[in-house]
């Protein structure tokens, strides 16, 4: 599926915003967020905080990391709940924040645009506002290739959030970065599980257009590139 060699990460950059630091990862029980958690542990942070609104996802990642020697805090919080989010920032300090929490299933969000706006835009603003108040050093926003020329609510809400992140970087003097990627094998928003199910049922496979070419990356590769790209961001 790749038809290429994975991009090799630069360890120095991956360590930059994590080693010896207090790291917060939203959506840390999801496919991308949980892999960012795993990669962060390897970089030896001072401590890791995971925010997740799915009780089951939080339980799963907590069970997986139960023997981890790094200090990890698990927060069952919906980012749309500003007061709950604020209470976390009042108690703990963070150096680096990776914002992976989002709604990402395109057809579902087409039918639920209000939920898309609340979860992908308002929740991101809540998090950014808390990062400003708490003097967070680095904020990394996980975006999507669908934000390039948005034709869906999912892409449009992600693009809006990218613009918001950029505006905060310019006006609030926080070092932010937005990282785009798509077609991550094994992610909760990946098209591959749908293709697999359709193949097992004898087809046909549903594609957007017969001329479309899809290029894939692994969750591991995507997560490493997120950490690396965030470290390369400059406050400008």
mmCIF file of C-alpha atoms in Angstrom, residues 23-186:
data_model
loop_
_atom_site.group_PDB
_atom_site.id
_atom_site.type_symbol
_atom_site.label_atom_id
_atom_site.label_comp_id
_atom_site.label_asym_id
_atom_site.label_seq_id
_atom_site.Cartn_x
_atom_site.Cartn_y
_atom_site.Cartn_z
ATOM 1 C CA UNK A 23 3.129 17.033 27.960
ATOM 2 C CA UNK A 24 -0.638 17.154 27.421
ATOM 3 C CA UNK A 25 -2.285 15.098 24.661
ATOM 4 C CA UNK A 26 -5.969 15.529 23.872
ATOM 5 C CA UNK A 27 -7.806 12.616 22.322
ATOM 6 C CA UNK A 28 -5.056 10.504 23.846
ATOM 7 C CA UNK A 29 -7.175 7.366 23.729
ATOM 8 C CA UNK A 30 -7.826 7.609 19.994
ATOM 9 C CA UNK A 31 -5.803 6.057 17.197
ATOM 10 C CA UNK A 32 -3.504 9.024 16.501
ATOM 11 C CA UNK A 33 -3.545 10.460 20.028
ATOM 12 C CA UNK A 34 -2.630 7.156 21.654
ATOM 13 C CA UNK A 35 0.318 6.700 19.299
ATOM 14 C CA UNK A 36 1.527 10.214 20.161
ATOM 15 C CA UNK A 37 1.341 9.122 23.799
ATOM 16 C CA UNK A 38 3.474 6.044 23.044
ATOM 17 C CA UNK A 39 6.046 8.057 21.105
ATOM 18 C CA UNK A 40 6.158 10.655 23.872
ATOM 19 C CA UNK A 41 6.899 8.008 26.504
ATOM 20 C CA UNK A 42 9.977 6.928 24.525
ATOM 21 C CA UNK A 43 11.246 10.533 24.663
ATOM 22 C CA UNK A 44 11.282 10.425 28.483
ATOM 23 C CA UNK A 45 9.046 13.365 29.476
ATOM 24 C CA UNK A 46 8.700 14.503 33.076
ATOM 25 C CA UNK A 47 5.020 13.539 32.963
ATOM 26 C CA UNK A 48 2.188 12.971 30.510
ATOM 27 C CA UNK A 49 -1.430 14.060 30.758
ATOM 28 C CA UNK A 50 -4.128 12.473 28.608
ATOM 29 C CA UNK A 51 -7.477 14.151 28.015
ATOM 30 C CA UNK A 52 -10.140 11.877 26.567
ATOM 31 C CA UNK A 53 -13.934 12.180 26.540
ATOM 32 C CA UNK A 54 -14.519 8.510 25.740
ATOM 33 C CA UNK A 55 -14.505 6.496 28.952
ATOM 34 C CA UNK A 56 -13.752 3.282 27.040
ATOM 35 C CA UNK A 57 -10.828 4.791 25.119
ATOM 36 C CA UNK A 58 -9.384 6.207 28.317
ATOM 37 C CA UNK A 59 -9.752 2.839 30.030
ATOM 38 C CA UNK A 60 -7.996 1.098 27.131
ATOM 39 C CA UNK A 61 -4.956 3.380 27.095
ATOM 40 C CA UNK A 62 -4.745 3.345 30.896
ATOM 41 C CA UNK A 63 -4.771 -0.456 30.891
ATOM 42 C CA UNK A 64 -2.086 -0.560 28.194
ATOM 43 C CA UNK A 65 0.200 1.838 30.063
ATOM 44 C CA UNK A 66 -0.407 0.505 33.575
ATOM 45 C CA UNK A 67 3.227 -0.627 33.900
ATOM 46 C CA UNK A 68 4.744 2.539 32.459
ATOM 47 C CA UNK A 69 7.383 4.171 34.651
ATOM 48 C CA UNK A 70 6.568 7.656 33.383
ATOM 49 C CA UNK A 71 4.035 9.522 35.498
ATOM 50 C CA UNK A 72 0.760 9.630 33.563
ATOM 51 C CA UNK A 73 -2.460 11.452 34.500
ATOM 52 C CA UNK A 74 -5.768 10.405 32.922
ATOM 53 C CA UNK A 75 -8.519 13.023 32.586
ATOM 54 C CA UNK A 76 -12.052 12.075 31.508
ATOM 55 C CA UNK A 77 -13.012 15.471 30.136
ATOM 56 C CA UNK A 78 -14.908 16.880 27.155
ATOM 57 C CA UNK A 79 -12.994 19.879 25.780
ATOM 58 C CA UNK A 80 -16.295 21.664 25.145
ATOM 59 C CA UNK A 81 -16.727 21.813 28.933
ATOM 60 C CA UNK A 82 -14.680 24.955 29.568
ATOM 61 C CA UNK A 83 -14.916 24.844 33.370
ATOM 62 C CA UNK A 84 -13.737 21.217 33.517
ATOM 63 C CA UNK A 85 -10.837 22.033 31.195
ATOM 64 C CA UNK A 86 -10.000 25.111 33.222
ATOM 65 C CA UNK A 87 -9.826 23.077 36.433
ATOM 66 C CA UNK A 88 -7.129 20.866 34.893
ATOM 67 C CA UNK A 89 -5.043 23.864 33.843
ATOM 68 C CA UNK A 90 -5.527 25.419 37.297
ATOM 69 C CA UNK A 91 -3.994 22.351 38.944
ATOM 70 C CA UNK A 92 -1.300 21.339 36.438
ATOM 71 C CA UNK A 93 1.284 23.142 34.324
ATOM 72 C CA UNK A 94 2.082 22.068 30.775
ATOM 73 C CA UNK A 95 5.027 22.770 28.496
ATOM 74 C CA UNK A 96 3.709 21.150 25.318
ATOM 75 C CA UNK A 97 0.159 20.425 24.135
ATOM 76 C CA UNK A 98 -0.748 18.089 21.265
ATOM 77 C CA UNK A 99 -4.374 18.548 20.218
ATOM 78 C CA UNK A 100 -5.479 15.329 18.498
ATOM 79 C CA UNK A 101 -9.099 15.244 19.727
ATOM 80 C CA UNK A 102 -11.618 15.777 16.932
ATOM 81 C CA UNK A 103 -14.621 14.460 15.080
ATOM 82 C CA UNK A 104 -13.312 13.177 11.744
ATOM 83 C CA UNK A 105 -15.888 10.972 9.998
ATOM 84 C CA UNK A 106 -16.937 12.992 6.943
ATOM 85 C CA UNK A 107 -20.420 11.528 6.222
ATOM 86 C CA UNK A 108 -21.491 11.686 9.875
ATOM 87 C CA UNK A 109 -20.417 15.310 10.204
ATOM 88 C CA UNK A 110 -22.279 16.213 7.010
ATOM 89 C CA UNK A 111 -25.447 15.158 8.836
ATOM 90 C CA UNK A 112 -24.391 16.789 12.129
ATOM 91 C CA UNK A 113 -22.781 20.133 11.266
ATOM 92 C CA UNK A 114 -23.533 21.763 14.630
ATOM 93 C CA UNK A 115 -21.738 18.963 16.468
ATOM 94 C CA UNK A 116 -18.829 19.322 14.040
ATOM 95 C CA UNK A 117 -18.503 23.050 14.748
ATOM 96 C CA UNK A 118 -18.803 22.644 18.522
ATOM 97 C CA UNK A 119 -16.313 19.791 18.786
ATOM 98 C CA UNK A 120 -13.750 20.792 16.161
ATOM 99 C CA UNK A 121 -13.805 24.584 16.508
ATOM 100 C CA UNK A 122 -15.197 25.645 19.898
ATOM 101 C CA UNK A 123 -13.299 22.925 21.778
ATOM 102 C CA UNK A 124 -10.072 23.971 20.035
ATOM 103 C CA UNK A 125 -10.672 27.588 21.071
ATOM 104 C CA UNK A 126 -11.258 26.527 24.684
ATOM 105 C CA UNK A 127 -7.957 24.679 24.672
ATOM 106 C CA UNK A 128 -6.072 27.541 23.024
ATOM 107 C CA UNK A 129 -7.445 30.038 25.543
ATOM 108 C CA UNK A 130 -6.284 27.871 28.443
ATOM 109 C CA UNK A 131 -2.847 27.455 26.865
ATOM 110 C CA UNK A 132 -2.516 31.241 26.646
ATOM 111 C CA UNK A 133 -3.487 31.775 30.283
ATOM 112 C CA UNK A 134 -1.136 29.022 31.437
ATOM 113 C CA UNK A 135 1.828 30.156 29.295
ATOM 114 C CA UNK A 136 2.156 26.870 27.419
ATOM 115 C CA UNK A 137 5.349 26.896 25.348
ATOM 116 C CA UNK A 138 4.151 24.877 22.335
ATOM 117 C CA UNK A 139 0.730 24.038 20.910
ATOM 118 C CA UNK A 140 0.509 21.510 18.073
ATOM 119 C CA UNK A 141 -2.810 21.146 16.239
ATOM 120 C CA UNK A 142 -3.480 17.880 14.397
ATOM 121 C CA UNK A 143 -5.256 18.790 11.159
ATOM 122 C CA UNK A 144 -6.146 16.987 7.947
ATOM 123 C CA UNK A 145 -5.455 17.092 4.218
ATOM 124 C CA UNK A 146 -9.195 17.766 3.837
ATOM 125 C CA UNK A 147 -8.523 21.301 5.119
ATOM 126 C CA UNK A 148 -6.615 22.207 1.941
ATOM 127 C CA UNK A 149 -9.722 22.911 -0.157
ATOM 128 C CA UNK A 150 -12.615 22.117 2.175
ATOM 129 C CA UNK A 151 -15.626 20.480 0.543
ATOM 130 C CA UNK A 152 -17.074 19.010 3.732
ATOM 131 C CA UNK A 153 -17.927 20.137 7.256
ATOM 132 C CA UNK A 154 -15.050 18.050 8.564
ATOM 133 C CA UNK A 155 -12.538 19.808 6.296
ATOM 134 C CA UNK A 156 -14.111 23.227 6.837
ATOM 135 C CA UNK A 157 -14.035 22.973 10.640
ATOM 136 C CA UNK A 158 -10.417 21.829 10.546
ATOM 137 C CA UNK A 159 -9.484 24.668 8.187
ATOM 138 C CA UNK A 160 -11.232 27.170 10.451
ATOM 139 C CA UNK A 161 -9.280 25.831 13.412
ATOM 140 C CA UNK A 162 -6.019 26.096 11.453
ATOM 141 C CA UNK A 163 -6.757 29.762 10.801
ATOM 142 C CA UNK A 164 -7.583 30.247 14.477
ATOM 143 C CA UNK A 165 -4.296 28.612 15.515
ATOM 144 C CA UNK A 166 -2.433 30.909 13.112
ATOM 145 C CA UNK A 167 -4.248 33.976 14.481
ATOM 146 C CA UNK A 168 -3.325 33.029 18.052
ATOM 147 C CA UNK A 169 0.297 32.588 17.017
ATOM 148 C CA UNK A 170 0.345 36.089 15.559
ATOM 149 C CA UNK A 171 -1.629 37.947 18.224
ATOM 150 C CA UNK A 172 -1.210 35.989 21.452
ATOM 151 C CA UNK A 173 2.487 35.161 21.083
ATOM 152 C CA UNK A 174 2.165 31.445 21.649
ATOM 153 C CA UNK A 175 4.275 29.102 19.529
ATOM 154 C CA UNK A 176 1.759 27.036 17.545
ATOM 155 C CA UNK A 177 1.886 24.587 14.675
ATOM 156 C CA UNK A 178 -0.713 22.861 12.509
ATOM 157 C CA UNK A 179 0.173 19.498 11.004
ATOM 158 C CA UNK A 180 -1.865 18.029 8.144
ATOM 159 C CA UNK A 181 -2.029 14.424 7.031
ATOM 160 C CA UNK A 182 -4.546 11.942 5.700
ATOM 161 C CA UNK A 183 -5.108 8.267 4.849
ATOM 162 C CA UNK A 184 -3.430 6.926 7.960
ATOM 163 C CA UNK A 185 -3.643 3.130 8.014
ATOM 164 C CA UNK A 186 -5.412 1.914 11.142
#
